[in-house]
Amino acid sequence: MTRPNFLDRNQDVISVSSLNRMARDLLEAGIPPVWIGGEISNLTLAASGHGYFSLKDGGAQVRCVMFRHKLALLPFRPQEGMQVELRGQVTLYEARGEFQISVGEMRAAGLGRLYEAFERLKARLQAEGLFDSSRKRELPAHPAAIGIVTSPAAAALRDVVSTLRRRMPGIPLILYPAQVQGEGSAQQIANAIRQAGERREADVLIICRGGGSIEDLWSFNEEIVARAVAACPIPTVSGVGHETDFTICDFVADRRAPTPTAAAELVSPNREHLAIQLEQAKRALERALGRLLTDKTQQLDFLGRRLTHPGSKLQAQRDKLGALSQTLRQRVHTMFDQGRWRLQLAASHLTRHQPDLAAQSQRLQQQQARLQRAQDRLLERRSQQLAQLSATLTAFNPEAVLARGYAIVQKRNGQAVKNPAELQDHERVTLRLAEGSTEARIEHPQGVQPELPF
């Protein structure tokens, strides 16, 4: 490969920034992205979300950076000392001149196929709707019994039992034993879950085990376990591994707990909190009863002061009735007086405004006579106009002209002829007379057709 000549022959001094930029371009152009295996060391997760660490083996180490948007896509959380395989771009951080790898992908060393299988099954079950929040059920607030699916020898069982005994020792615990690691463990876990669902002895079911590697937890990533959890008729809580561990069982269960202990806390009420709530409710009830007793006592005293002898109350009612009767009589008299006055006023008003019928009748007769005379004059004028128009119409009537011996010459299409020049020699025409019509043929003198005047 031919190396580019970054230096001008006439210039032998360059800046540090230019040098680092040339080195970065050489690295990125000369080394394509590759998969590299090693151990994570000096891991720092910055507040910005970016991850900074060294990848080392027995003989060397290299600085690495994984930016937030890439780090968030990982199915696990990188930890100090973890063996990983990563794919990235070899580059140079110009500001400090440090050789580093910009990481784009990361997987646990030797577990690439397991993670690929995990992601494939997760995508398929999610597409089927097994992870949908709509199918998640609420956990019972006060379960009558709690079921546990785990190994009888697991430390997780001891953590769950001790937590439940501390929080609510009166709740019965039912163990559905199953091997949680190794060959055949996934089938045993699925059988235990189905057994718990068929017996219906518990109101909620905890599926748990302690932390471990992805191989240790792989039984909870098997499809048979996921199907059993999805089909379980009672609410389920998955408490598998540590807070950073995620399994398919976590996504299918109704609730996920970061640890087995947290799962026990999710399904059980805290008796100390219940005792505090009960004491608070007791005090609130005592205060409410005290206020109610005080209010009723004051109300009784108030009603006692209002209580009077029935005779006194009857006398007061008689006095009130007498006063109301007197008021009613006064108002009736007042209404009659006002009505009589309004009637007299209306009669006086009617008398003043009564019409003079004789005068109005005489004026009506005069108006009728005037109307009749005007109508006669108008009729006479219209008769004279009609006679004049009739005479004019008679004078201009073509029928009257024909009666005096004239004729109308019409062509075959009915058009009247006004000028002989409009007629052709030997053309047939119609002669319309006063008492009928006849046909004729045109013959011009000496066979010469007259010309139209200009």
Tab-separated table of C-alpha atoms in Angstrom:
chain	number	residue	atom	x	y	z
A	1	MET	CA	0.000	0.000	0.000
A	2	THR	CA	1.358	3.425	-0.937
A	3	ARG	CA	1.494	5.786	1.991
A	4	PRO	CA	0.196	9.303	1.372
A	5	ASN	CA	2.721	12.083	1.544
A	6	PHE	CA	1.298	14.403	4.145
A	7	LEU	CA	4.399	16.646	4.365
A	8	ASP	CA	5.213	19.426	1.991
A	9	ARG	CA	8.823	19.129	0.875
A	10	ASN	CA	9.253	22.830	1.434
A	11	GLN	CA	7.949	22.598	5.015
A	12	ASP	CA	9.717	20.448	7.629
A	13	VAL	CA	7.871	21.628	10.797
A	14	ILE	CA	4.228	20.700	11.555
A	15	SER	CA	1.981	21.154	14.576
A	16	VAL	CA	1.166	18.420	17.084
A	17	SER	CA	-2.479	18.573	16.024
A	18	SER	CA	-1.508	17.979	12.395
A	19	LEU	CA	0.690	15.038	13.396
A	20	ASN	CA	-2.028	13.390	15.432
A	21	ARG	CA	-4.567	13.961	12.669
A	22	MET	CA	-2.267	12.300	10.130
A	23	ALA	CA	-1.702	9.378	12.493
A	24	ARG	CA	-5.447	8.965	13.032
A	25	ASP	CA	-6.126	8.992	9.284
A	26	LEU	CA	-3.413	6.389	8.722
A	27	LEU	CA	-4.840	4.106	11.428
A	28	GLU	CA	-8.453	4.361	10.285
A	29	ALA	CA	-7.535	3.904	6.609
A	30	GLY	CA	-5.053	1.081	7.199
A	31	ILE	CA	-6.865	-1.112	9.799
A	32	PRO	CA	-10.504	-2.071	9.152
A	33	PRO	CA	-12.924	-2.786	12.040
A	34	VAL	CA	-12.001	-6.163	13.623
A	35	TRP	CA	-13.187	-8.443	16.455
A	36	ILE	CA	-10.803	-8.380	19.442
A	37	GLY	CA	-10.926	-10.531	22.593
A	38	GLY	CA	-9.647	-9.676	26.061
A	39	GLU	CA	-10.442	-8.748	29.652
A	40	ILE	CA	-12.124	-5.500	30.738
A	41	SER	CA	-9.924	-3.432	33.059
A	42	ASN	CA	-10.117	0.058	34.594
A	43	LEU	CA	-13.810	0.339	33.676
A	44	THR	CA	-15.382	3.802	34.097
A	45	LEU	CA	-19.027	4.554	33.321
A	46	ALA	CA	-19.170	8.353	33.022
A	47	ALA	CA	-22.156	10.511	33.954
A	48	SER	CA	-22.592	11.234	30.248
A	49	GLY	CA	-23.390	7.559	29.679
A	50	HIS	CA	-20.163	6.764	27.805
A	51	GLY	CA	-17.991	3.836	28.903
A	52	TYR	CA	-14.180	3.996	29.137
A	53	PHE	CA	-12.003	0.927	29.827
A	54	SER	CA	-8.888	-0.994	28.830
A	55	LEU	CA	-8.964	-4.334	27.018
A	56	LYS	CA	-6.018	-6.476	28.046
A	57	ASP	CA	-4.557	-9.938	27.734
A	58	GLY	CA	-1.406	-11.478	29.198
A	59	GLY	CA	0.949	-9.345	27.146
A	60	ALA	CA	-0.638	-5.982	26.310
A	61	GLN	CA	-3.580	-3.659	26.719
A	62	VAL	CA	-5.353	-1.013	24.652
A	63	ARG	CA	-7.662	1.853	25.635
A	64	CYS	CA	-11.289	1.569	24.507
A	65	VAL	CA	-14.300	3.879	24.444
A	66	MET	CA	-17.930	2.835	23.937
A	67	PHE	CA	-20.356	5.713	23.462
A	68	ARG	CA	-23.717	5.902	25.181
A	69	HIS	CA	-25.938	5.022	22.208
A	70	LYS	CA	-23.920	1.838	21.625
A	71	LEU	CA	-23.628	0.953	25.310
A	72	ALA	CA	-27.391	1.182	25.804
A	73	LEU	CA	-27.966	-1.554	23.202
A	74	LEU	CA	-25.977	-4.201	25.101
A	75	PRO	CA	-28.044	-7.048	26.621
A	76	PHE	CA	-25.700	-7.049	29.645
A	77	ARG	CA	-23.803	-4.546	31.753
A	78	PRO	CA	-19.994	-4.564	31.311
A	79	GLN	CA	-18.111	-5.316	34.542
A	80	GLU	CA	-14.538	-5.193	35.726
A	81	GLY	CA	-12.642	-8.405	34.870
A	82	MET	CA	-15.253	-9.635	32.363
A	83	GLN	CA	-13.907	-11.545	29.377
A	84	VAL	CA	-15.447	-10.000	26.258
A	85	GLU	CA	-15.159	-9.901	22.502
A	86	LEU	CA	-15.638	-6.527	20.875
A	87	ARG	CA	-15.679	-5.105	17.386
A	88	GLY	CA	-14.468	-1.571	16.810
A	89	GLN	CA	-12.508	0.933	14.766
A	90	VAL	CA	-8.848	1.425	15.578
A	91	THR	CA	-8.235	5.172	15.860
A	92	LEU	CA	-6.305	7.870	17.705
A	93	TYR	CA	-7.748	10.333	20.202
A	94	GLU	CA	-6.149	13.495	18.841
A	95	ALA	CA	-6.436	15.660	21.958
A	96	ARG	CA	-4.126	13.372	23.977
A	97	GLY	CA	-2.480	11.409	21.215
A	98	GLU	CA	-3.801	8.143	22.676
A	99	PHE	CA	-4.178	5.005	20.612
A	100	GLN	CA	-7.672	3.591	21.260
A	101	ILE	CA	-10.549	1.542	19.894
A	102	SER	CA	-13.981	3.038	19.287
A	103	VAL	CA	-16.227	0.070	20.205
A	104	GLY	CA	-19.382	-0.564	18.170
A	105	GLU	CA	-20.362	-4.084	19.341
A	106	MET	CA	-19.567	-6.204	22.408
A	107	ARG	CA	-20.391	-9.716	23.567
A	108	ALA	CA	-19.219	-11.974	26.375
A	109	ALA	CA	-16.238	-14.028	25.305
A	110	GLY	CA	-17.232	-17.412	23.946
A	111	LEU	CA	-20.946	-16.643	24.448
A	112	GLY	CA	-21.727	-15.119	21.108
A	113	ARG	CA	-23.946	-17.986	20.082
A	114	LEU	CA	-25.805	-17.949	23.399
A	115	TYR	CA	-26.512	-14.252	23.102
A	116	GLU	CA	-27.625	-14.676	19.511
A	117	ALA	CA	-29.986	-17.467	20.552
A	118	PHE	CA	-31.236	-15.265	23.414
A	119	GLU	CA	-31.970	-12.372	21.078
A	120	ARG	CA	-33.665	-14.578	18.466
A	121	LEU	CA	-36.003	-16.181	21.033
A	122	LYS	CA	-36.678	-12.811	22.650
A	123	ALA	CA	-37.622	-11.244	19.295
A	124	ARG	CA	-39.895	-14.172	18.370
A	125	LEU	CA	-41.750	-14.241	21.696
A	126	GLN	CA	-42.097	-10.465	21.673
A	127	ALA	CA	-43.627	-10.630	18.186
A	128	GLU	CA	-46.151	-13.170	19.545
A	129	GLY	CA	-47.171	-10.684	22.240
A	130	LEU	CA	-45.880	-12.642	25.274
A	131	PHE	CA	-44.151	-9.492	26.603
A	132	ASP	CA	-47.108	-7.129	26.118
A	133	SER	CA	-48.045	-5.055	29.148
A	134	SER	CA	-51.727	-5.662	28.367
A	135	ARG	CA	-51.425	-9.311	29.441
A	136	LYS	CA	-49.598	-8.513	32.698
A	137	ARG	CA	-51.706	-9.201	35.802
A	138	GLU	CA	-51.714	-7.322	39.091
A	139	LEU	CA	-50.203	-9.078	42.080
A	140	PRO	CA	-52.559	-9.776	45.024
A	141	ALA	CA	-52.110	-7.260	47.824
A	142	HIS	CA	-52.698	-9.872	50.564
A	143	PRO	CA	-52.027	-13.383	49.222
A	144	ALA	CA	-53.391	-16.304	51.262
A	145	ALA	CA	-50.466	-18.510	50.155
A	146	ILE	CA	-47.245	-17.992	48.189
A	147	GLY	CA	-45.690	-20.577	45.847
A	148	ILE	CA	-41.946	-20.805	45.132
A	149	VAL	CA	-40.310	-22.545	42.161
A	150	THR	CA	-36.608	-23.141	42.850
A	151	SER	CA	-34.134	-25.716	44.068
A	152	PRO	CA	-34.502	-26.818	47.731
A	153	ALA	CA	-30.717	-26.427	48.119
A	154	ALA	CA	-30.554	-22.961	46.532
A	155	ALA	CA	-29.419	-19.991	48.559
A	156	ALA	CA	-32.172	-18.036	46.860
A	157	LEU	CA	-34.783	-20.169	48.681
A	158	ARG	CA	-33.262	-19.272	52.054
A	159	ASP	CA	-33.285	-15.563	51.128
A	160	VAL	CA	-36.924	-15.712	50.016
A	161	VAL	CA	-38.092	-17.663	53.076
A	162	SER	CA	-36.243	-15.413	55.542
A	163	THR	CA	-37.652	-12.303	53.870
A	164	LEU	CA	-41.214	-13.652	53.908
A	165	ARG	CA	-40.944	-14.783	57.546
A	166	ARG	CA	-39.682	-11.349	58.508
A	167	ARG	CA	-42.345	-9.417	56.584
A	168	MET	CA	-45.429	-11.619	57.063
A	169	PRO	CA	-44.770	-14.891	58.924
A	170	GLY	CA	-48.421	-15.937	58.838
A	171	ILE	CA	-48.535	-16.566	55.059
A	172	PRO	CA	-48.117	-20.269	54.146
A	173	LEU	CA	-45.262	-21.047	51.707
A	174	ILE	CA	-45.483	-23.857	49.143
A	175	LEU	CA	-42.305	-25.100	47.467
A	176	TYR	CA	-42.422	-26.603	43.975
A	177	PRO	CA	-38.896	-28.060	43.742
A	178	ALA	CA	-36.950	-28.014	40.501
A	179	GLN	CA	-33.349	-28.183	39.400
A	180	VAL	CA	-32.365	-24.644	38.325
A	181	GLN	CA	-29.073	-25.392	36.566
A	182	GLY	CA	-27.661	-28.081	34.334
A	183	GLU	CA	-29.081	-30.612	31.917
A	184	GLY	CA	-32.824	-31.132	32.176
A	185	SER	CA	-33.311	-28.187	34.516
A	186	ALA	CA	-35.468	-26.216	32.065
A	187	GLN	CA	-37.924	-29.121	31.797
A	188	GLN	CA	-38.090	-29.435	35.605
A	189	ILE	CA	-38.742	-25.680	35.992
A	190	ALA	CA	-41.514	-25.804	33.403
A	191	ASN	CA	-43.089	-28.867	35.080
A	192	ALA	CA	-43.016	-27.155	38.486
A	193	ILE	CA	-44.720	-24.051	37.085
A	194	ARG	CA	-47.425	-26.161	35.429
A	195	GLN	CA	-47.909	-28.121	38.661
A	196	ALA	CA	-48.402	-24.904	40.627
A	197	GLY	CA	-50.949	-23.698	38.072
A	198	GLU	CA	-52.888	-26.947	38.152
A	199	ARG	CA	-53.054	-27.188	41.957
A	200	ARG	CA	-54.057	-23.550	42.485
A	201	GLU	CA	-52.739	-23.738	46.048
A	202	ALA	CA	-51.018	-20.339	45.938
A	203	ASP	CA	-52.273	-16.868	44.990
A	204	VAL	CA	-48.919	-15.827	43.519
A	205	LEU	CA	-45.853	-17.745	42.272
A	206	ILE	CA	-42.179	-16.763	42.695
A	207	ILE	CA	-39.714	-18.228	40.145
A	208	CYS	CA	-36.210	-17.599	41.438
A	209	ARG	CA	-32.560	-18.534	41.725
A	210	GLY	CA	-29.364	-16.717	42.693
A	211	GLY	CA	-26.903	-14.972	40.432
A	212	GLY	CA	-24.420	-16.595	38.076
A	213	SER	CA	-23.005	-16.558	34.597
A	214	ILE	CA	-25.162	-16.634	31.510
A	215	GLU	CA	-24.576	-20.389	31.269
A	216	ASP	CA	-25.778	-20.810	34.882
A	217	LEU	CA	-28.968	-18.855	34.179
A	218	TRP	CA	-29.591	-20.337	30.734
A	219	SER	CA	-32.399	-22.637	31.901
A	220	PHE	CA	-34.546	-19.537	32.402
A	221	ASN	CA	-33.874	-18.541	28.774
A	222	GLU	CA	-35.381	-21.737	27.362
A	223	GLU	CA	-38.605	-21.496	25.369
A	224	ILE	CA	-40.266	-24.280	27.377
A	225	VAL	CA	-39.936	-22.205	30.559
A	226	ALA	CA	-41.221	-19.062	28.829
A	227	ARG	CA	-44.291	-20.932	27.527
A	228	ALA	CA	-45.004	-22.380	30.976
A	229	VAL	CA	-44.812	-18.942	32.609
A	230	ALA	CA	-47.103	-17.422	29.947
A	231	ALA	CA	-49.676	-20.215	30.446
A	232	CYS	CA	-49.620	-20.115	34.246
A	233	PRO	CA	-53.107	-19.189	35.536
A	234	ILE	CA	-51.802	-17.458	38.663
A	235	PRO	CA	-49.710	-14.240	38.740
A	236	THR	CA	-45.946	-14.825	38.466
A	237	VAL	CA	-42.875	-12.947	39.692
A	238	SER	CA	-39.438	-13.636	38.190
A	239	GLY	CA	-36.499	-13.125	40.568
A	240	VAL	CA	-33.584	-14.679	38.680
A	241	GLY	CA	-29.974	-13.632	39.216
A	242	HIS	CA	-28.746	-10.202	40.186
A	243	GLU	CA	-30.036	-6.764	39.221
A	244	THR	CA	-27.956	-6.683	36.014
A	245	ASP	CA	-29.096	-10.124	34.855
A	246	PHE	CA	-31.994	-10.396	32.410
A	247	THR	CA	-33.632	-13.623	31.242
A	248	ILE	CA	-36.550	-14.491	28.949
A	249	CYS	CA	-38.450	-15.511	32.072
A	250	ASP	CA	-38.204	-11.895	33.323
A	251	PHE	CA	-39.925	-10.543	30.205
A	252	VAL	CA	-42.771	-13.102	30.212
A	253	ALA	CA	-43.578	-12.988	33.939
A	254	ASP	CA	-46.168	-10.544	35.263
A	255	ARG	CA	-43.485	-8.757	37.316
A	256	ARG	CA	-39.690	-8.816	37.323
A	257	ALA	CA	-37.708	-8.479	40.547
A	258	PRO	CA	-33.977	-7.679	40.426
A	259	THR	CA	-33.195	-10.374	43.055
A	260	PRO	CA	-34.988	-13.250	44.827
A	261	THR	CA	-35.173	-11.121	47.970
A	262	ALA	CA	-36.819	-8.315	46.022
A	263	ALA	CA	-39.296	-10.857	44.610
A	264	ALA	CA	-40.285	-11.864	48.145
A	265	GLU	CA	-40.793	-8.205	49.040
A	266	LEU	CA	-43.005	-7.691	45.958
A	267	VAL	CA	-45.457	-10.472	46.807
A	268	SER	CA	-45.745	-10.010	50.573
A	269	PRO	CA	-47.156	-7.157	52.633
A	270	ASN	CA	-44.912	-5.786	55.360
A	271	ARG	CA	-46.427	-6.527	58.752
A	272	GLU	CA	-44.552	-3.622	60.342
A	273	HIS	CA	-46.026	-1.243	57.782
A	274	LEU	CA	-49.441	-2.860	58.247
A	275	ALA	CA	-49.134	-2.457	62.014
A	276	ILE	CA	-48.242	1.219	61.557
A	277	GLN	CA	-51.161	1.685	59.158
A	278	LEU	CA	-53.488	-0.104	61.584
A	279	GLU	CA	-52.349	2.117	64.454
A	280	GLN	CA	-52.813	5.214	62.295
A	281	ALA	CA	-56.282	4.035	61.277
A	282	LYS	CA	-57.133	3.350	64.930
A	283	ARG	CA	-56.089	6.848	65.942
A	284	ALA	CA	-57.957	8.397	63.036
A	285	LEU	CA	-61.081	6.411	64.009
A	286	GLU	CA	-60.776	7.522	67.629
A	287	ARG	CA	-60.463	11.152	66.559
A	288	ALA	CA	-63.431	10.810	64.228
A	289	LEU	CA	-65.581	9.204	66.939
A	290	GLY	CA	-64.571	11.919	69.417
A	291	ARG	CA	-65.511	14.663	66.951
A	292	LEU	CA	-68.810	12.921	66.184
A	293	LEU	CA	-69.657	12.580	69.898
A	294	THR	CA	-68.837	16.251	70.495
A	295	ASP	CA	-70.927	17.387	67.509
A	296	LYS	CA	-73.917	15.286	68.558
A	297	THR	CA	-73.698	16.574	72.149
A	298	GLN	CA	-73.708	20.186	70.955
A	299	GLN	CA	-76.569	19.444	68.583
A	300	LEU	CA	-78.543	17.879	71.445
A	301	ASP	CA	-77.981	20.961	73.619
A	302	PHE	CA	-79.095	23.236	70.772
A	303	LEU	CA	-82.249	21.216	70.164
A	304	GLY	CA	-82.976	21.156	73.877
A	305	ARG	CA	-82.929	24.958	73.980
A	306	ARG	CA	-85.374	25.088	71.079
A	307	LEU	CA	-87.807	22.632	72.736
A	308	THR	CA	-90.930	24.446	74.114
A	309	HIS	CA	-94.280	23.442	75.764
A	310	PRO	CA	-96.943	22.297	73.244
A	311	GLY	CA	-99.530	24.720	74.722
A	312	SER	CA	-97.194	27.675	74.171
A	313	LYS	CA	-96.562	26.574	70.628
A	314	LEU	CA	-100.343	26.208	69.950
A	315	GLN	CA	-101.040	29.697	71.359
A	316	ALA	CA	-98.292	31.143	69.195
A	317	GLN	CA	-99.842	29.436	66.191
A	318	ARG	CA	-103.316	30.847	67.061
A	319	ASP	CA	-101.871	34.359	67.395
A	320	LYS	CA	-100.096	34.007	64.083
A	321	LEU	CA	-103.307	32.715	62.447
A	322	GLY	CA	-105.285	35.691	63.763
A	323	ALA	CA	-102.723	38.153	62.450
A	324	LEU	CA	-102.738	36.458	59.050
A	325	SER	CA	-106.564	36.570	58.926
A	326	GLN	CA	-106.588	40.292	59.673
A	327	THR	CA	-103.950	40.893	57.025
A	328	LEU	CA	-105.976	38.878	54.500
A	329	ARG	CA	-109.167	40.874	55.160
A	330	GLN	CA	-107.306	44.149	54.767
A	331	ARG	CA	-105.760	43.036	51.491
A	332	VAL	CA	-109.162	41.861	50.125
A	333	HIS	CA	-110.762	45.250	50.896
A	334	THR	CA	-107.833	47.023	49.322
A	335	MET	CA	-108.119	44.879	46.177
A	336	PHE	CA	-111.871	45.625	45.878
A	337	ASP	CA	-111.323	49.392	46.264
A	338	GLN	CA	-108.552	49.381	43.665
A	339	GLY	CA	-110.691	47.351	41.246
A	340	ARG	CA	-113.680	49.696	41.636
A	341	TRP	CA	-111.456	52.726	40.992
A	342	ARG	CA	-109.893	51.147	37.847
A	343	LEU	CA	-113.392	50.259	36.542
A	344	GLN	CA	-114.619	53.828	36.951
A	345	LEU	CA	-111.495	55.149	35.247
A	346	ALA	CA	-111.981	52.803	32.299
A	347	ALA	CA	-115.655	53.789	31.915
A	348	SER	CA	-114.715	57.467	31.847
A	349	HIS	CA	-112.006	56.825	29.270
A	350	LEU	CA	-114.448	54.823	27.109
A	351	THR	CA	-117.015	57.587	27.233
A	352	ARG	CA	-114.519	60.215	26.071
A	353	HIS	CA	-113.285	58.063	23.175
A	354	GLN	CA	-116.687	56.721	21.946
A	355	PRO	CA	-116.873	57.298	18.102
A	356	ASP	CA	-119.630	59.475	16.323
A	357	LEU	CA	-121.277	56.793	14.202
A	358	ALA	CA	-123.638	59.183	12.309
A	359	ALA	CA	-120.763	61.439	11.172
A	360	GLN	CA	-118.644	58.469	10.189
A	361	SER	CA	-121.574	56.997	8.156
A	362	GLN	CA	-122.114	60.269	6.319
A	363	ARG	CA	-118.412	60.555	5.483
A	364	LEU	CA	-118.408	56.988	4.220
A	365	GLN	CA	-121.330	57.747	1.847
A	366	GLN	CA	-119.489	60.786	0.504
A	367	GLN	CA	-116.372	58.730	-0.144
A	368	GLN	CA	-118.407	56.074	-1.974
A	369	ALA	CA	-120.000	58.723	-4.255
A	370	ARG	CA	-116.595	60.231	-5.100
A	371	LEU	CA	-115.210	56.756	-5.835
A	372	GLN	CA	-118.127	55.971	-8.188
A	373	ARG	CA	-117.660	59.233	-10.159
A	374	ALA	CA	-113.916	58.616	-10.507
A	375	GLN	CA	-114.572	55.091	-11.709
A	376	ASP	CA	-117.053	56.316	-14.365
A	377	ARG	CA	-114.598	58.896	-15.702
A	378	LEU	CA	-111.788	56.312	-15.904
A	379	LEU	CA	-114.025	53.836	-17.752
A	380	GLU	CA	-115.041	56.514	-20.274
A	381	ARG	CA	-111.387	57.442	-21.003
A	382	ARG	CA	-110.414	53.777	-21.466
A	383	SER	CA	-113.371	53.224	-23.898
A	384	GLN	CA	-112.245	56.197	-26.037
A	385	GLN	CA	-108.636	54.887	-26.130
A	386	LEU	CA	-109.876	51.442	-27.148
A	387	ALA	CA	-111.959	52.884	-30.024
A	388	GLN	CA	-108.938	54.838	-31.312
A	389	LEU	CA	-106.651	51.797	-31.188
A	390	SER	CA	-109.281	49.649	-32.967
A	391	ALA	CA	-109.564	52.174	-35.808
A	392	THR	CA	-105.771	52.310	-36.172
A	393	LEU	CA	-105.543	48.523	-36.213
A	394	THR	CA	-108.260	48.283	-38.874
A	395	ALA	CA	-106.475	50.819	-41.038
A	396	PHE	CA	-103.225	48.882	-40.971
A	397	ASN	CA	-104.739	45.405	-41.270
A	398	PRO	CA	-103.312	43.681	-44.393
A	399	GLU	CA	-106.605	41.837	-44.869
A	400	ALA	CA	-108.317	45.170	-45.417
A	401	VAL	CA	-105.735	46.046	-48.092
A	402	LEU	CA	-106.399	42.753	-49.859
A	403	ALA	CA	-110.148	43.471	-49.806
A	404	ARG	CA	-109.477	46.527	-51.936
A	405	GLY	CA	-108.135	44.333	-54.769
A	406	TYR	CA	-104.471	43.993	-53.831
A	407	ALA	CA	-102.522	40.685	-53.678
A	408	ILE	CA	-99.450	39.448	-51.757
A	409	VAL	CA	-96.794	37.636	-53.835
A	410	GLN	CA	-95.019	34.881	-51.838
A	411	LYS	CA	-92.196	32.586	-52.779
A	412	ARG	CA	-92.367	28.822	-52.238
A	413	ASN	CA	-90.866	29.229	-48.767
A	414	GLY	CA	-93.636	31.729	-47.802
A	415	GLN	CA	-91.397	34.833	-48.025
A	416	ALA	CA	-93.252	37.928	-49.279
A	417	VAL	CA	-91.794	39.496	-52.466
A	418	LYS	CA	-91.183	43.227	-52.322
A	419	ASN	CA	-89.168	43.739	-55.526
A	420	PRO	CA	-89.574	41.987	-58.908
A	421	ALA	CA	-85.809	41.642	-59.094
A	422	GLU	CA	-86.075	39.019	-56.365
A	423	LEU	CA	-87.913	36.689	-58.765
A	424	GLN	CA	-86.328	34.316	-61.258
A	425	ASP	CA	-87.720	33.717	-64.741
A	426	HIS	CA	-90.322	30.890	-64.786
A	427	GLU	CA	-90.248	30.796	-60.946
A	428	ARG	CA	-93.552	29.636	-59.412
A	429	VAL	CA	-95.073	31.901	-56.786
A	430	THR	CA	-98.237	32.058	-54.667
A	431	LEU	CA	-100.678	34.938	-54.963
A	432	ARG	CA	-102.571	35.568	-51.717
A	433	LEU	CA	-105.914	37.347	-52.340
A	434	ALA	CA	-108.655	38.593	-50.021
A	435	GLU	CA	-110.764	35.445	-50.442
A	436	GLY	CA	-108.099	32.770	-51.069
A	437	SER	CA	-104.830	32.132	-52.884
A	438	THR	CA	-103.632	30.838	-56.281
A	439	GLU	CA	-100.346	30.029	-57.967
A	440	ALA	CA	-98.624	31.786	-60.860
A	441	ARG	CA	-95.424	31.549	-62.917
A	442	ILE	CA	-93.123	34.489	-63.529
A	443	GLU	CA	-92.278	35.468	-67.050
A	444	HIS	CA	-90.178	38.552	-67.510
A	445	PRO	CA	-90.712	40.657	-70.666
A	446	GLN	CA	-88.746	39.293	-73.653
A	447	GLY	CA	-87.168	36.671	-71.298
A	448	VAL	CA	-84.904	39.211	-69.599
A	449	GLN	CA	-84.694	39.070	-65.786
A	450	PRO	CA	-84.560	42.511	-64.227
A	451	GLU	CA	-81.496	43.391	-62.218
A	452	LEU	CA	-81.503	44.291	-58.597
A	453	PRO	CA	-80.984	47.986	-58.007
A	454	PHE	CA	-77.697	48.998	-56.572
